[in-house]
Coordinates of C-alpha atoms in Angstrom, one line a residue:
X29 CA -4.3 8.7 -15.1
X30 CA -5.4 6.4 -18.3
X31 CA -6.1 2.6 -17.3
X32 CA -6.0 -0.2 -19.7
X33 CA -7.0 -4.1 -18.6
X34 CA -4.5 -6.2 -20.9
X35 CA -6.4 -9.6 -20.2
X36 CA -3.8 -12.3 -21.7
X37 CA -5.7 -15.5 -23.6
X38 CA -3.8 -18.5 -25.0
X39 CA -5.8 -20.8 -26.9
X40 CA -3.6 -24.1 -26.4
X41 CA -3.9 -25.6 -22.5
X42 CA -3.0 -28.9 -21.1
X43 CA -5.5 -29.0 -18.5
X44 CA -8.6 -27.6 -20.7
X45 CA -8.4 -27.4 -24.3
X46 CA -9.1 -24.1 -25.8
X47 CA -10.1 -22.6 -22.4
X48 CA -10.5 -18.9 -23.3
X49 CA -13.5 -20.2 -25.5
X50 CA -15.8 -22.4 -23.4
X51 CA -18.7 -21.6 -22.7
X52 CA -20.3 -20.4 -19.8
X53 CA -24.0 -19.5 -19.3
X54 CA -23.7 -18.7 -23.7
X55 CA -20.6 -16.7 -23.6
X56 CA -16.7 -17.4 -23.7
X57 CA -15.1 -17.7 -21.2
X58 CA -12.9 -15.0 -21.8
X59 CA -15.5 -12.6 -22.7
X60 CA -17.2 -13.1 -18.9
X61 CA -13.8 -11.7 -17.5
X62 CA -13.5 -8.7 -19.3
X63 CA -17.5 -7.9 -19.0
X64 CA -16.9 -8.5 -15.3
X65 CA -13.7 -6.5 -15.6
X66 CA -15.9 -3.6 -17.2
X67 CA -18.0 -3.5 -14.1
X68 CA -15.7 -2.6 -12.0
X69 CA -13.6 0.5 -13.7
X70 CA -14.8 3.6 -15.4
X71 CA -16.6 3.7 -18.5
X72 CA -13.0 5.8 -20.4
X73 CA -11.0 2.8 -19.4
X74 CA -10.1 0.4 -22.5
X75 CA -10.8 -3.4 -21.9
X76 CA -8.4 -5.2 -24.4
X77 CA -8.1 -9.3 -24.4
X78 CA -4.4 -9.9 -25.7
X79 CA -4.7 -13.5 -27.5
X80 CA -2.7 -16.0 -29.5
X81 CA -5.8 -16.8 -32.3
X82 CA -8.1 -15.2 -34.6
X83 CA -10.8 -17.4 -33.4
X84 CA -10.4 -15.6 -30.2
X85 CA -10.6 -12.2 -31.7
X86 CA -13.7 -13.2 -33.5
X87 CA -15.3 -14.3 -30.5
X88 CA -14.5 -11.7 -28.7
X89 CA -16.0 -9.0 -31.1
X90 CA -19.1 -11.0 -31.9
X91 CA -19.9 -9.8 -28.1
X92 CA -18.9 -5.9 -28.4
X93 CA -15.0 -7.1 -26.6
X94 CA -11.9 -5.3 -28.2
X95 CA -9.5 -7.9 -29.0
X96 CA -5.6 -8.3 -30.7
X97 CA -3.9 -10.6 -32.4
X98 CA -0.5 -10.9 -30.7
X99 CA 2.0 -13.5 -31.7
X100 CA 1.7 -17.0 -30.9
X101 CA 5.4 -17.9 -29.5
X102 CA 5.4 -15.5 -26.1
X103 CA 6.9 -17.6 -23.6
X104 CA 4.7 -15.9 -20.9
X105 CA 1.6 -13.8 -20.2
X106 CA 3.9 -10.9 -19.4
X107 CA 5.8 -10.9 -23.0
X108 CA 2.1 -11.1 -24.4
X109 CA 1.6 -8.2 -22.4
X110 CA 4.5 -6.1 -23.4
X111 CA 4.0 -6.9 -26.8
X112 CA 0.3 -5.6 -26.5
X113 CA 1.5 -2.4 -25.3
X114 CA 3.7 -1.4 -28.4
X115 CA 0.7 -2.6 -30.7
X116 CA -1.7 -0.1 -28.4
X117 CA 0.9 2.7 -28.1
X118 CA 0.4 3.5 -24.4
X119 CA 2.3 6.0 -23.5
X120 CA 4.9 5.5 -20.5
X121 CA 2.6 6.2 -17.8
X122 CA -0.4 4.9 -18.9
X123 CA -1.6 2.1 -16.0
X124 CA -1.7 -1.5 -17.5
X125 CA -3.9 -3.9 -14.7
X126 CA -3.1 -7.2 -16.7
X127 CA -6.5 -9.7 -15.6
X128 CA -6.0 -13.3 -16.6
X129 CA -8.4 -14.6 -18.8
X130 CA -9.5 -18.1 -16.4
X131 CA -11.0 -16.1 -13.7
X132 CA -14.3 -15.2 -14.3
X133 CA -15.2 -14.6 -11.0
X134 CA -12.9 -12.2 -9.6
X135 CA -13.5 -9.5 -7.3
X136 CA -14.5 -6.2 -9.1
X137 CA -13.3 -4.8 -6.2
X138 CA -10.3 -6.0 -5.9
X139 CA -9.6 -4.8 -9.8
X140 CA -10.4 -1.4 -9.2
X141 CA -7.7 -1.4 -6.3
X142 CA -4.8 -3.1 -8.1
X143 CA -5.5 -0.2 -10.4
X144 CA -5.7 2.6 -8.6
X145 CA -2.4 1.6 -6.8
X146 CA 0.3 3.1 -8.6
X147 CA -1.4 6.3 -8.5
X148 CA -1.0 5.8 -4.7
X149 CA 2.3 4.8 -4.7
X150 CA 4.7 6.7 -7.5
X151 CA 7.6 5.0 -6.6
X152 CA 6.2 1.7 -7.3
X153 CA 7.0 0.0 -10.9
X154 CA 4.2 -2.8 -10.3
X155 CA 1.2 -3.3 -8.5
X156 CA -0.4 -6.2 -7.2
X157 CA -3.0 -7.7 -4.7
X158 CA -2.7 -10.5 -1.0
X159 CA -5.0 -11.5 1.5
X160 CA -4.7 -13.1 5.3
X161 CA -4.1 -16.8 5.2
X162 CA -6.2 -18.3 7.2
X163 CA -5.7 -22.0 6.9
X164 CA -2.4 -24.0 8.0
X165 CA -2.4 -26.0 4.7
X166 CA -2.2 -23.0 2.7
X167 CA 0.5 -21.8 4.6
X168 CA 2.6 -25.0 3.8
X169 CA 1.3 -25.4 0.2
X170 CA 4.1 -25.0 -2.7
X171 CA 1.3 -24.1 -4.8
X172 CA 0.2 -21.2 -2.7
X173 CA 2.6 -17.9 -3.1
X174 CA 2.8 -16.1 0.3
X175 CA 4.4 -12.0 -0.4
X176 CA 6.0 -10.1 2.5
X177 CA 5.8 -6.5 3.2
X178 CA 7.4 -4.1 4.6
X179 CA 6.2 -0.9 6.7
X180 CA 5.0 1.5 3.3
X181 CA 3.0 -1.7 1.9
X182 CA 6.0 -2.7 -0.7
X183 CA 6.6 -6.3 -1.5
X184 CA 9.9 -7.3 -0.3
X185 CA 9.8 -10.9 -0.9
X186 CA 7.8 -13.7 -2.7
X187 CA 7.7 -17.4 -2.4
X188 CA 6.3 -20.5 -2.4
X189 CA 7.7 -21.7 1.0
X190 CA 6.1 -20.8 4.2
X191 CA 7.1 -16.9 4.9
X192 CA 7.5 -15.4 7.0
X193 CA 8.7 -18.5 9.2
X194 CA 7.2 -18.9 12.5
X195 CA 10.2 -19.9 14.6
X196 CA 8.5 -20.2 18.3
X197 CA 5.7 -22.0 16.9
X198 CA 3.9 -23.8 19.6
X199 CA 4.9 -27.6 19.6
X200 CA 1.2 -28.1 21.0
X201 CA -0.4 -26.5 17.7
X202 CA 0.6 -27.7 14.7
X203 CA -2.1 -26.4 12.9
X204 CA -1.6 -22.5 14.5
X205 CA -0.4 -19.9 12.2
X206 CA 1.2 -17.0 13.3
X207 CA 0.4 -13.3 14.1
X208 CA 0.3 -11.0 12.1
X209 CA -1.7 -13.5 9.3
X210 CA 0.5 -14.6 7.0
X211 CA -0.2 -12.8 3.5
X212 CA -1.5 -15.2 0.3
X213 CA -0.8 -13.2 -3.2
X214 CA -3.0 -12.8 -5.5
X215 CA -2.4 -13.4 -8.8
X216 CA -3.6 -9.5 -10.2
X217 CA -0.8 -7.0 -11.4
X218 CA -0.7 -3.0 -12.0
X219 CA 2.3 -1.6 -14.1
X220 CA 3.4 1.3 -15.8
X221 CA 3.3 0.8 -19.7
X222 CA 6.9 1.7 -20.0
X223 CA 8.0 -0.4 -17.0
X224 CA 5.8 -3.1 -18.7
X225 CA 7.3 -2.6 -22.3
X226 CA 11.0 -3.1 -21.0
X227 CA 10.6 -6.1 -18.6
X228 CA 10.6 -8.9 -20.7
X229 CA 14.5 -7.4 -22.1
X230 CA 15.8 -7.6 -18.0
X231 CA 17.6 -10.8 -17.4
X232 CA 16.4 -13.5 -15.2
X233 CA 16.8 -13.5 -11.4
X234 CA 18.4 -16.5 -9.5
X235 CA 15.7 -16.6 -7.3
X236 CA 13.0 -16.1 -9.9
X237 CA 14.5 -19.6 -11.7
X238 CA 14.4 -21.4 -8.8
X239 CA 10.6 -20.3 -7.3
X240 CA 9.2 -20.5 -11.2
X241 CA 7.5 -16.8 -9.8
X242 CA 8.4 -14.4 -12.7
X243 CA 7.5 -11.3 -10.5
X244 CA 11.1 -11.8 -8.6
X245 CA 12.5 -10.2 -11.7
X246 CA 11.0 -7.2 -10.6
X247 CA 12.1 -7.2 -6.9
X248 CA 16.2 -8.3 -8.0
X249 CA 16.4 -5.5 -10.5
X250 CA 15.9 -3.0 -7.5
X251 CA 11.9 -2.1 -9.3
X252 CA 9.2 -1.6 -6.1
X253 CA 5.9 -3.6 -5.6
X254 CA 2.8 -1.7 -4.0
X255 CA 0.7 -4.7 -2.8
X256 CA -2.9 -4.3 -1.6
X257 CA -4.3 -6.6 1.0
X258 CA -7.9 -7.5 0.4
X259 CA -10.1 -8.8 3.1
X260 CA -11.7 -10.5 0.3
X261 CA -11.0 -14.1 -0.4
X262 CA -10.8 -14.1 -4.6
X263 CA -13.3 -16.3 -6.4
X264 CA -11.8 -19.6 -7.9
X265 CA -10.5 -19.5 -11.3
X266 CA -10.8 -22.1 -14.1
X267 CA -8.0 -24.6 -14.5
X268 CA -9.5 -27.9 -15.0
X269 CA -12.6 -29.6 -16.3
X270 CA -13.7 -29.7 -12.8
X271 CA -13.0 -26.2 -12.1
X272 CA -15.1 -25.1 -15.2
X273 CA -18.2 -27.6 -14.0
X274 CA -18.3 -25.7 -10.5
X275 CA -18.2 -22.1 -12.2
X276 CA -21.1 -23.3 -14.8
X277 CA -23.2 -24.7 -11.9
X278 CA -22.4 -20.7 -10.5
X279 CA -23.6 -19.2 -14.1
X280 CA -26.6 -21.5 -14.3
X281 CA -28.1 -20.5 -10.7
X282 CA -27.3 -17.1 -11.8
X283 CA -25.1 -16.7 -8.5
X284 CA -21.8 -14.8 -9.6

């Protein structure tokens, strides 16, 4: 079935001003993803960045990188997304794997997966990736989403509490997590284009409000999520001036 990588790019960012642009090792930013991206699919499948500014889209075709002007008021990476979609014309079951522009590093693996899930699983609208927590902090961290599955590998819940909760944790270790691992979600997604074109119009969920996770949309309107657990711990991706020294330091020793 056709693939397409949708890799959303928004040039304005609190953290790190015009992130999809700065440079690493000579290139953008946002070009490394989707030459990283290229790596790991076949050569048919179409690498498009999705971005908010034409200096974006320049940059992106000075290094060979199809790039398209979507509009600058999208409220989310998902509405960017949709929108690219119409622009393309995928058809309704073309395979979108939306890559987020800040993450250089990520697992070519782990791409290739996410993307091949929904051919796995036909009755699954979405796609998306987890991995084993293995630290106690992580477990407890709001900023960490955890997923649950249930027995065919769908997601049946997402949050950013600890699930699911260990009730007869040992009082002598604090620090224990419990067994099976806890699952960590990765921030990678897989949808069908028509699924994709038609979920910014669903209306909010309760739950997706109150967790700020905007993939419980998916779940309340009764749509299936095929997750894939990687044994793969995902590179870091670039939020902060700090984050993008540490991924340099990476480029420079030539070590990604």
């Amino acid at each position: 079935m056709a693939t397409t990588v949708l890799i959303p790019a928004r040039l304005a960012s609190s953290r790190l001003p015009e992130k999809p642009l700065v440079d690493l090792g000579g290139v953008p930013m946002v070009v490394r993803v989707a030459q990283r991206v290229r790596q790991a699919l076949a050569l048919d499948t179409r690498v498009v960045v999705a971005c908010d500014s034409q200096r974006i889209v320049a940059a992106c075709e000075a290094f060979g990188v199809q790039a398209l002007l979507t509009r600058g008021d999208h409220v989310s990476g998902s509405d960017r997304l949709a929108e690219a979609c119409q622009l393309l014309g995928l058809p309704d079951d073309e395979i979108v794997v939306n890559v987020q522009g800040d993450e250089p590093l990520i697992d070519t693996t782990l791409v290739a997966a996410v993307a091949a899930l929904l051919n796995q699983y036909p009755q699954a609208s979405m796609g998306t990736a987890a991995h084993a927590v293995d630290q106690s902090t992580d477990f407890y961290d709001p900023n960490v989403v955890k997923v649950v599955c249930d027995a065919a590998g769908m997601a049946m819940y997402f949050s950013r509490a600890p699930i699911a909760w260990w009730r007869d944790r040992p009082a002598n270790a604090p620090t224990a997590l419990p067994h099976p691992a806890p699952l960590r979600h990765i921030g990678i997604y897989s949808y069908r284009a028509g699924f994709l074109r038609s979920f910014p119009s669903l209306a909010q969920a309760p739950m997706e409000v109150s967790e700020a996770l905007e993939q419980l949309r998916a779940l309340w309107h009764g749509h299936k999520i095929a997750v894939y657990i990687s044994a793969v711990v995902p590179g870091p991706g670039v939020d902060t001036p700090q984050d993008l020294e540490r991924v340099r330091a990476l480029f420079a020793k030539g070590s990604h």
